[in-house]
Coordinates of C-alpha atoms and ligand atoms in Angstrom, one line a residue:
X114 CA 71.6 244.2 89.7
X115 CA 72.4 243.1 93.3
X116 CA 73.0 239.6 94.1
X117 CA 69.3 239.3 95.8
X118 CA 67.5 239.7 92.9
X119 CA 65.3 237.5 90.1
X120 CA 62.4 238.1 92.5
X121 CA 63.6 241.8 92.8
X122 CA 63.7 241.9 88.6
X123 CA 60.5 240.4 88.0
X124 CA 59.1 243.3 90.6
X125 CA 60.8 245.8 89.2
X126 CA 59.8 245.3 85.9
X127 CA 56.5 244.4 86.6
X128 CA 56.4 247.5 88.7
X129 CA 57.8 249.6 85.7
X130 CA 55.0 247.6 83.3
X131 CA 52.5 249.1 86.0
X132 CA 53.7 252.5 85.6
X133 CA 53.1 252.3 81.9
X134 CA 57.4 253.8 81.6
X135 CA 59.2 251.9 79.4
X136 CA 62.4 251.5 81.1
X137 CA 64.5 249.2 79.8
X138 CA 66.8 247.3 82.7
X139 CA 70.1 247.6 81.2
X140 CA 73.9 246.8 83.0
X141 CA 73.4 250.1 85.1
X142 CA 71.4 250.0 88.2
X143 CA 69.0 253.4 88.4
X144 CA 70.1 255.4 91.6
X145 CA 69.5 258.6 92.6
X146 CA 69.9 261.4 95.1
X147 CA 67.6 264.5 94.7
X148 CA 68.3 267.8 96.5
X149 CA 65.2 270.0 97.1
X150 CA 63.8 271.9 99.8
X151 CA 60.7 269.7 101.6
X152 CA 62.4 268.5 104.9
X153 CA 59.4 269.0 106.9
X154 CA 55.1 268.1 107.1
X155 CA 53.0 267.9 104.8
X156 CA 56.2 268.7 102.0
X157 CA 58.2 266.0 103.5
X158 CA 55.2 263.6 102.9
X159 CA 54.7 264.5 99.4
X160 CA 58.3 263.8 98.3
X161 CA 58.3 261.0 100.0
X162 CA 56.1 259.6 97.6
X163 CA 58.0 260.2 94.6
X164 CA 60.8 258.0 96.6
X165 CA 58.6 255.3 96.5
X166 CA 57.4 255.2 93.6
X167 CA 60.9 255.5 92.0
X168 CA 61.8 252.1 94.5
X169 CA 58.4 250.4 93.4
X170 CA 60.2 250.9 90.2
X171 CA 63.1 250.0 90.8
X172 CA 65.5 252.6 91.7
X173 CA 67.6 253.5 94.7
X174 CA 66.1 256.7 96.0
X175 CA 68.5 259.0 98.4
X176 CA 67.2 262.6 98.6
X177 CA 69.0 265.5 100.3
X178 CA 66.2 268.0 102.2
X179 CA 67.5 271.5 102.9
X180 CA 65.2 272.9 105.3
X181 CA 64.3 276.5 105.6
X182 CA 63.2 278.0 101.9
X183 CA 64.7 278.0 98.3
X184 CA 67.3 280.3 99.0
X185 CA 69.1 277.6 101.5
X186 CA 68.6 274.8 98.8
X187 CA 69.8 277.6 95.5
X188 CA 73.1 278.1 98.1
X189 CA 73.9 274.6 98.5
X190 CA 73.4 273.7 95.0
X191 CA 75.8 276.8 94.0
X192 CA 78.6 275.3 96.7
X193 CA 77.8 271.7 95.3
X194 CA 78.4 272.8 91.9
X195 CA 81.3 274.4 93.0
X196 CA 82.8 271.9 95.0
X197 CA 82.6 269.4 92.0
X198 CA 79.9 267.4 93.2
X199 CA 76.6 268.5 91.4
X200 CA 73.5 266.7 92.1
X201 CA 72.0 264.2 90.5
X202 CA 68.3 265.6 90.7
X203 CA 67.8 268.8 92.3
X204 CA 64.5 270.8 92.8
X205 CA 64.9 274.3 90.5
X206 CA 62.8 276.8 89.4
X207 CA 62.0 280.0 87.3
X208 CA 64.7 281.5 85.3
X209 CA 67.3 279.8 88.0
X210 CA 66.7 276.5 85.1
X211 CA 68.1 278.7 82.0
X212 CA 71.1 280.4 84.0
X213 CA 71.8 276.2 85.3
X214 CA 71.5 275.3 81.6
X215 CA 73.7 277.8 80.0
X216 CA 76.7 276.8 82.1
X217 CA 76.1 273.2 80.4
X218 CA 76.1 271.4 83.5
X219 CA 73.1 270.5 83.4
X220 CA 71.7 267.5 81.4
X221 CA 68.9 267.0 77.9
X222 CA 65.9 265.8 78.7
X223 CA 64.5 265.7 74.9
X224 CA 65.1 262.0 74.4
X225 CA 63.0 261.1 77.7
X226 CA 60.5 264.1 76.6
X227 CA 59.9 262.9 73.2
X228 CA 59.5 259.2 74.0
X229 CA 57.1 260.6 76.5
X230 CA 55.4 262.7 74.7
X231 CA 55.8 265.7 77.2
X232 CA 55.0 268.3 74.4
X233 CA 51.4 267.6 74.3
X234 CA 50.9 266.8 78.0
X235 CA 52.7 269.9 79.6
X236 CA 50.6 273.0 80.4
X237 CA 51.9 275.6 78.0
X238 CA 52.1 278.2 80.5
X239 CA 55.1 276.3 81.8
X240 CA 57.1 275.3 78.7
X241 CA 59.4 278.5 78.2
X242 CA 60.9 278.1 81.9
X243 CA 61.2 274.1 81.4
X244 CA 62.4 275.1 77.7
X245 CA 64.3 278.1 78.1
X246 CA 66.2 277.6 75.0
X247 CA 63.9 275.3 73.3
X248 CA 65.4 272.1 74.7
X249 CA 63.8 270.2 77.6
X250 CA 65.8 270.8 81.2
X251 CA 63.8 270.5 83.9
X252 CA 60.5 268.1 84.5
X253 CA 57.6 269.6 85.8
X254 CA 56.3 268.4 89.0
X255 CA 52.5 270.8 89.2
X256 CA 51.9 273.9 89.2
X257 CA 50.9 275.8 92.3
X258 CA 48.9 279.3 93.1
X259 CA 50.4 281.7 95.1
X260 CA 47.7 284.3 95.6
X261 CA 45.2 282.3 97.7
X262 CA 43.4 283.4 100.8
X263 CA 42.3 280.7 103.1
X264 CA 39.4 282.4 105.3
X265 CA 38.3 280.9 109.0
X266 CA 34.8 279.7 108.7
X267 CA 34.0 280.6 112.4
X268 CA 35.0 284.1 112.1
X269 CA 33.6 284.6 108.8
X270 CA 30.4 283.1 110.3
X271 CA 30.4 284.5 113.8
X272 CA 30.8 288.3 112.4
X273 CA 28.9 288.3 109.7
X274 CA 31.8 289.6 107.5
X275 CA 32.0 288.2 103.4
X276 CA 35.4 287.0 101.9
X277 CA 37.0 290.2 100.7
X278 CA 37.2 290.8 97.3
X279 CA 39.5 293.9 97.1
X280 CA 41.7 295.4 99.2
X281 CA 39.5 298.1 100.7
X282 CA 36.9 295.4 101.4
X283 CA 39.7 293.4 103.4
X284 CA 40.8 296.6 105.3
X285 CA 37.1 296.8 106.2
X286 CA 36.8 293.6 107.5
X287 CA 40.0 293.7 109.6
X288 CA 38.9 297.1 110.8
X289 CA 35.8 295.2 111.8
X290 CA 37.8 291.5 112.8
X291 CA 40.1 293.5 115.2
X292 CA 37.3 295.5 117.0
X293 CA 35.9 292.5 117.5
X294 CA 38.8 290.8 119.8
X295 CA 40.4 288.7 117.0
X296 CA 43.1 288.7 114.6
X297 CA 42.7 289.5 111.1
X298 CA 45.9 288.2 109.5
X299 CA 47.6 284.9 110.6
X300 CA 51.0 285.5 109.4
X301 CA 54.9 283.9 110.5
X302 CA 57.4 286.7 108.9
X303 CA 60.2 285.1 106.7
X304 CA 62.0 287.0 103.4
X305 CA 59.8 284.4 101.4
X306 CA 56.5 284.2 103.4
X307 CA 56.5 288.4 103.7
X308 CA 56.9 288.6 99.9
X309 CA 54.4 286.3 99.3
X310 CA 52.2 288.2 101.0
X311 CA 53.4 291.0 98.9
X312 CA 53.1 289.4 95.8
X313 CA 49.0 289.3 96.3
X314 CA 49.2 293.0 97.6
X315 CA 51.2 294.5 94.6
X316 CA 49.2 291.5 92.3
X317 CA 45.8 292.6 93.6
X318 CA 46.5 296.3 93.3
X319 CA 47.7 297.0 89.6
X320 CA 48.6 293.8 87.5
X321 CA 50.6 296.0 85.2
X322 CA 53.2 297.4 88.2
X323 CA 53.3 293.6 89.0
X324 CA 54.7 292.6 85.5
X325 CA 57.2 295.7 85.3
X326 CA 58.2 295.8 89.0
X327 CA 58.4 292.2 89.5
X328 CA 59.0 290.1 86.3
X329 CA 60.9 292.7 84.5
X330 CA 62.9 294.4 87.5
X331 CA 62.0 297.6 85.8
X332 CA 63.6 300.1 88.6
X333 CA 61.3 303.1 87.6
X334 CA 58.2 300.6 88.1
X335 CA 59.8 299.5 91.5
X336 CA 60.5 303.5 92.6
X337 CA 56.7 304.0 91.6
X338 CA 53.7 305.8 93.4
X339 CA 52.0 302.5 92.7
X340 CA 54.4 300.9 94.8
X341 CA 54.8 303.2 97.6
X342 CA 50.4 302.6 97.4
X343 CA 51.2 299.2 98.0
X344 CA 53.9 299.3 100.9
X345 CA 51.0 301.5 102.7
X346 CA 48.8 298.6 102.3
X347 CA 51.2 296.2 103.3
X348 CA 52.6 298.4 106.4
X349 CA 48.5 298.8 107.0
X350 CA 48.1 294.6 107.0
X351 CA 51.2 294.3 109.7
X352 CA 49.2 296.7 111.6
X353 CA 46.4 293.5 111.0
X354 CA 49.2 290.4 112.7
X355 CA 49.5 289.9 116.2
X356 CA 53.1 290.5 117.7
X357 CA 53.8 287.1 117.8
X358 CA 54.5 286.4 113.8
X359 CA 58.8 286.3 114.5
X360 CA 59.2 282.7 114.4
X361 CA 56.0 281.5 113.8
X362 CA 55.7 279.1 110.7
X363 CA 53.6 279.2 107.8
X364 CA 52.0 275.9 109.3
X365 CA 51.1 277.7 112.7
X366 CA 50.0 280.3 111.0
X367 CA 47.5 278.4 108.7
X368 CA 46.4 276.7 112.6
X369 CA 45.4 279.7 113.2
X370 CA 43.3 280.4 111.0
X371 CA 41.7 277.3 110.7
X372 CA 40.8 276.6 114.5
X373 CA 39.3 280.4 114.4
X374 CA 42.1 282.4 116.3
X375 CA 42.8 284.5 112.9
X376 CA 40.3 285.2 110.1
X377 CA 42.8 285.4 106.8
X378 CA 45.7 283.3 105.8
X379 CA 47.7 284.8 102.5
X380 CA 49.4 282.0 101.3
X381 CA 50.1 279.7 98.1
X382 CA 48.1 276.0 98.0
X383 CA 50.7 274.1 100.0
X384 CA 48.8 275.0 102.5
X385 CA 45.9 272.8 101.3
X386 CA 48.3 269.4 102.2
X387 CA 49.2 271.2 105.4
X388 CA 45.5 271.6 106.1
X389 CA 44.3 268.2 105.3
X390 CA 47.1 266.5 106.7
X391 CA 46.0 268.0 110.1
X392 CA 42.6 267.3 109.4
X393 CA 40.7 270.5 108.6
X394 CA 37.8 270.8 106.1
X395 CA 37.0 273.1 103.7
X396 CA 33.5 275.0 104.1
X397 CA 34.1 273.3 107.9
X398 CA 36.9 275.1 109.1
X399 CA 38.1 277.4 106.0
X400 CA 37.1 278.8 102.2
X401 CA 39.6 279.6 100.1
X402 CA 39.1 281.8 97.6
X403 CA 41.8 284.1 95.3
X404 CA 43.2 287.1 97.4
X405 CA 42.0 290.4 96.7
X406 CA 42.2 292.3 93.4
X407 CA 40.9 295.9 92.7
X408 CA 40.7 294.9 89.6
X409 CA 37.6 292.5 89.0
X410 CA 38.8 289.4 87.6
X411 CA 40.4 286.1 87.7
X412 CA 44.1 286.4 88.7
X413 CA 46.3 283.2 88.9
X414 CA 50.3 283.8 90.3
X415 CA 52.0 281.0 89.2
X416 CA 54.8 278.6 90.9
X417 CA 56.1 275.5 89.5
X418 CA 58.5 273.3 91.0
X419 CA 60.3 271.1 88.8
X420 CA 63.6 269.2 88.7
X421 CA 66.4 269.6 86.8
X422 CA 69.5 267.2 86.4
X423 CA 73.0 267.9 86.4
X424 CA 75.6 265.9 84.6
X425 CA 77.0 262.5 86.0
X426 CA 79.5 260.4 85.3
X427 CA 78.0 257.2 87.1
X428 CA 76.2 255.0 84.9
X429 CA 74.1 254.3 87.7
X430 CA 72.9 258.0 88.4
X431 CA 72.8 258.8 84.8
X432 CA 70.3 255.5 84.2
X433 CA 68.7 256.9 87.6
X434 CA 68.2 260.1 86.2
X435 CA 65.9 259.2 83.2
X436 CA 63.7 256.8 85.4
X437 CA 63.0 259.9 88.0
X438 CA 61.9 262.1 84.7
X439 CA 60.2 259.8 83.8
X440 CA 58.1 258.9 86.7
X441 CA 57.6 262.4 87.8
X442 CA 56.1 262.8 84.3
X443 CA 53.9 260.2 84.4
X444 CA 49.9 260.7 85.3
X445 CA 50.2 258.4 88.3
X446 CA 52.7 260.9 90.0
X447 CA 51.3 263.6 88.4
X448 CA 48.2 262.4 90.3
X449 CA 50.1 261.2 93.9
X450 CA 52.0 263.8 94.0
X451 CA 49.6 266.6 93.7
X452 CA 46.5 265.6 95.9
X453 CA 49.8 265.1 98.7
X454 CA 51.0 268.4 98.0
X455 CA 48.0 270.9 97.5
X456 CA 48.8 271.7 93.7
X457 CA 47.7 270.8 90.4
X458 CA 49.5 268.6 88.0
X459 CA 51.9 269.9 85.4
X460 CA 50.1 268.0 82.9
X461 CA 46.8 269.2 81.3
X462 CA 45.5 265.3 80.7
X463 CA 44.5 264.9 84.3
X464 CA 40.8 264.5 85.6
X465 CA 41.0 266.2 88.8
X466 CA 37.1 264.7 89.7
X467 CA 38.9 262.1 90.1
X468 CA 41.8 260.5 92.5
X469 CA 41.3 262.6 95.9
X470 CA 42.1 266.1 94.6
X471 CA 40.2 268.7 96.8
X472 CA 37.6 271.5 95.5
X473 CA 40.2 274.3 96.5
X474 CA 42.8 271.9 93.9
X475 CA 39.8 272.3 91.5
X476 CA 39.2 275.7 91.5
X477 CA 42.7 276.3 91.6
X478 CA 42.8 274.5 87.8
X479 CA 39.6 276.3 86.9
X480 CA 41.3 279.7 87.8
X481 CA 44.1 278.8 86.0
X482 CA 41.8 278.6 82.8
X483 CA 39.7 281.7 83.6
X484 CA 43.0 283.7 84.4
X485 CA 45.2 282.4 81.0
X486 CA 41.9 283.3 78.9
X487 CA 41.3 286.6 80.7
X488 CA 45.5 287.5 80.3
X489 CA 46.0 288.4 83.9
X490 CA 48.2 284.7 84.5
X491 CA 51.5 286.2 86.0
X492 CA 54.7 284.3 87.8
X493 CA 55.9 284.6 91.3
X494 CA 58.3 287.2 92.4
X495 CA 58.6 285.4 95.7
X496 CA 58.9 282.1 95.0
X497 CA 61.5 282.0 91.8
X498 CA 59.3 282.2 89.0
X499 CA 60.9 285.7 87.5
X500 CA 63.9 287.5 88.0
X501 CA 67.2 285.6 89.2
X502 CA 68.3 284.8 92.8
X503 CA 70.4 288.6 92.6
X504 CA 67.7 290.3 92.7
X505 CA 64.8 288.1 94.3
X506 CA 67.1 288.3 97.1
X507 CA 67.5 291.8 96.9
X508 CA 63.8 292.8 97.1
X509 CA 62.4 290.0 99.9
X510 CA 65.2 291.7 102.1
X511 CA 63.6 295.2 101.5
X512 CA 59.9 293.7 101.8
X513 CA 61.2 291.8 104.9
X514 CA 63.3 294.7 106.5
X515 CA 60.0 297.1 105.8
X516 CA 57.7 294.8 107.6
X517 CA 60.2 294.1 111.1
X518 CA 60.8 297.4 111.1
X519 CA 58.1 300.4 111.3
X520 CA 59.9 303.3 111.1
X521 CA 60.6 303.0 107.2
X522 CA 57.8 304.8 105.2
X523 CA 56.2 303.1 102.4
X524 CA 58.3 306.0 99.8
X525 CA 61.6 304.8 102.0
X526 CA 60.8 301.2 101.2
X527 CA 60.0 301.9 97.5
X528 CA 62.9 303.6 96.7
X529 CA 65.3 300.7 98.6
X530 CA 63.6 298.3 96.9
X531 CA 64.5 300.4 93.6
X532 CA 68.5 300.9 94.9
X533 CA 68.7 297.5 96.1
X534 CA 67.6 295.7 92.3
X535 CA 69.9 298.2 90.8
X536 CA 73.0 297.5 93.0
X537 CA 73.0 293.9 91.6
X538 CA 72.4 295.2 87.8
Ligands
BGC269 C1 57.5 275.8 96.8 C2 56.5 274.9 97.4 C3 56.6 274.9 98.9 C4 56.4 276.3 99.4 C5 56.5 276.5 100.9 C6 57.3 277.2 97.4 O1 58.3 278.1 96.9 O2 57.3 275.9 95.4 O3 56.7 273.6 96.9 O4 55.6 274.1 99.4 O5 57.4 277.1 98.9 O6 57.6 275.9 101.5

């Protein structure tokens, strides 16, 4: 402890006491410094939170944003690594936590998980990636939907025109949006943002490609008819964006759909935070409701970001290490954290009536349910919940390449996509 401090001790521990963790205050003082990918808005906000509860606690919280998406935080992690200097705490996700774990550079979180209890409070849809050999690496901070549609209110309103429920509904509506004078799709192109978008399109179309094509990598499922079908739609919905999505954010795009200059906004539940940070209202200004799917039922792509910790030498980071886990596993974070960021908690023991979370964060957990019981729950191509970097990479550049660039044919794109997994096998 610093020199400061009986007042400091008696607030951190009564801070700890407060957090129900049971943190002993040994010769090490808890520090940290956590890599991750939030460096801006709404993101930036949420995180920030964690940092001070892990002060109120009585840490020393240093974080590390890398702006942009994943990929530039999965590249500086691999040069960290590299370099010698692995992070303390670092934001990872999908199968990128087993490939960490089985270099053995990364450290076991089973004593923290046991005296926490994490087995019975985790939702078991997330266990095997924050298990992937049956051992604890990586604490779960929620769990977020990708395939959500956020709808403009005025639009929706002013034209008459029902949320979509399938894709030839939507193309109707955007047929009819666009005559109208307005745009359909509010959209900024990125890799990540154009294979999110993609996601809900193959999703929404045929389930069963989704799981070969984009959890297995399974090349014939990625050369398919049923995924040329579903580069038409997608090279049908650019046809739906305005010419202004190079550049444009995902936050600028959500704007625009909320203040009524787009009608539909594809994107996962971070945009929720976004959207209440600014100060738009559901059934005021949007509805958000699942994205389309042809196939009638409740459809839930999953995203989870959790953090996994590498090895440390310092006494200090390795102390700091188990008070992060265990604050980002407790229900007060679980709670902060979540209503902040537009997701649900990772654990299942949380009363979302209660503590701020919105009705698009309650549906998104009754979804959840609905999906899991009806077996259409799948993971996220585009936002690291399947297949490794390799080959995530691989496709978002063939998605992004087909949606800049016109002139490849849906058949052209399905058979890159197809070449461009296999070169990386
Ligand atoms: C992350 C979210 C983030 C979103 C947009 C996702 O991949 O899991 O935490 O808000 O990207 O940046």
């Amino acid at each position: 402890m610093k020199a400061t401090s009986k007042t400091q001790l008696r607030a951190t521990c009564a801070a700890i006491a407060a957090l129900g963790i049971g943190v002993s205050v040994a010769q090490a003082e808890p520090k940290t410094n956590m890599m991750h990918q939030w460096a801006q808005g709404s993101e930036a906000a949420a995180i920030a939170l964690l940092g001070e509860m892990y002060e109120a606690a009585g840490g020393i919280w240093e974080q590390t944003a890398i702006s942009g998406h994943t990929s530039n935080t999965l590249a500086k992690l691999r040069s960290d690594v590299v370099a010698g200097n692995a992070p303390a705490a670092v934001q990872l996700k999908g199968p990128e936590i087993a490939e960490w774990n089985a270099t053995g550079a990364t450290a076991n979180l089973d004593e923290t998980a046991a005296a926490q209890g994490w087995d019975d409070v985790v939702a078991p849809e997330l266990l095997t990636v924050m298990k992937p050999t049956g051992s604890w690496v990586a604490a779960p901070m929620n769990i977020h939907r990708v395939n959500w549609m956020y709808s403009s209110k005025a639009i929706l309103d002013d034209l008459g025109i029902d949320v979509p429920k399938t894709w030839a509904e939507f193309n109707a509506a955007c047929d009819k949006i666009q005559a109208a004078g307005k745009i359909c799709i509010a959209h900024g192109a990125a890799d990540w943002s154009d294979s999110t978008t993609f996601d809900s399109v193959v999703y929404g179309m045929d389930q069963e490609l989704y799981r070969k094509a984009f959890q297995e990598a399974d090349l014939d499922a990625l050369r398919s008819d049923g995924m040329v079908a579903a580069f038409a739609q997608l090279r049908k919905m650019v046809g739906y964006m305005d010419d202004g999505i190079n550049g444009r954010s995902w936050e600028q795009s959500m704007t625009m759909t909320m203040t009524g200059e787009a009608a539909f906004f594809l994107m996962g539940d971070w945009t929720v935070a976004s959207a209440n940070m600014a100060g738009f209202k559901e059934d005021v200004d949007y509805v958000c409701t699942q994205s389309p799917v042809d196939w009638g039922g409740n459809g839930f792509i999953l995203n989870s970001d959790s953090v996994v910790f590498f090895k440390q030498n310092d006494p200090d980071y390795v102390e700091g290490q188990k008070l992060l886990a265990e604050i980002i596993m407790s229900p007060e974070f679980q709670v902060t954290f979540n209503v902040a960021k537009g997701s649900i908690p990772a654990r299942t023991d949380v009363d979302l009536s209660e503590g701020g979370f919105t009705k698009c964060q309650q549906k998104g957990l009754e979804d959840l349910k609905a999906s899991v019981s009806e077996g259409t729950l799948v993971r996220s191509m585009a936002h690291n919940m399947t297949v490794l970097q390799k080959y995530r990479g691989a496709m978002m550049e063939v998605i992004t390449e087909f949606v800049a660039d016109d002139s490849i044919s849906p058949e052209e794109a399905a058979n890159q996509l197809a070449d461009a997994v296999e070169l990386q096998m």
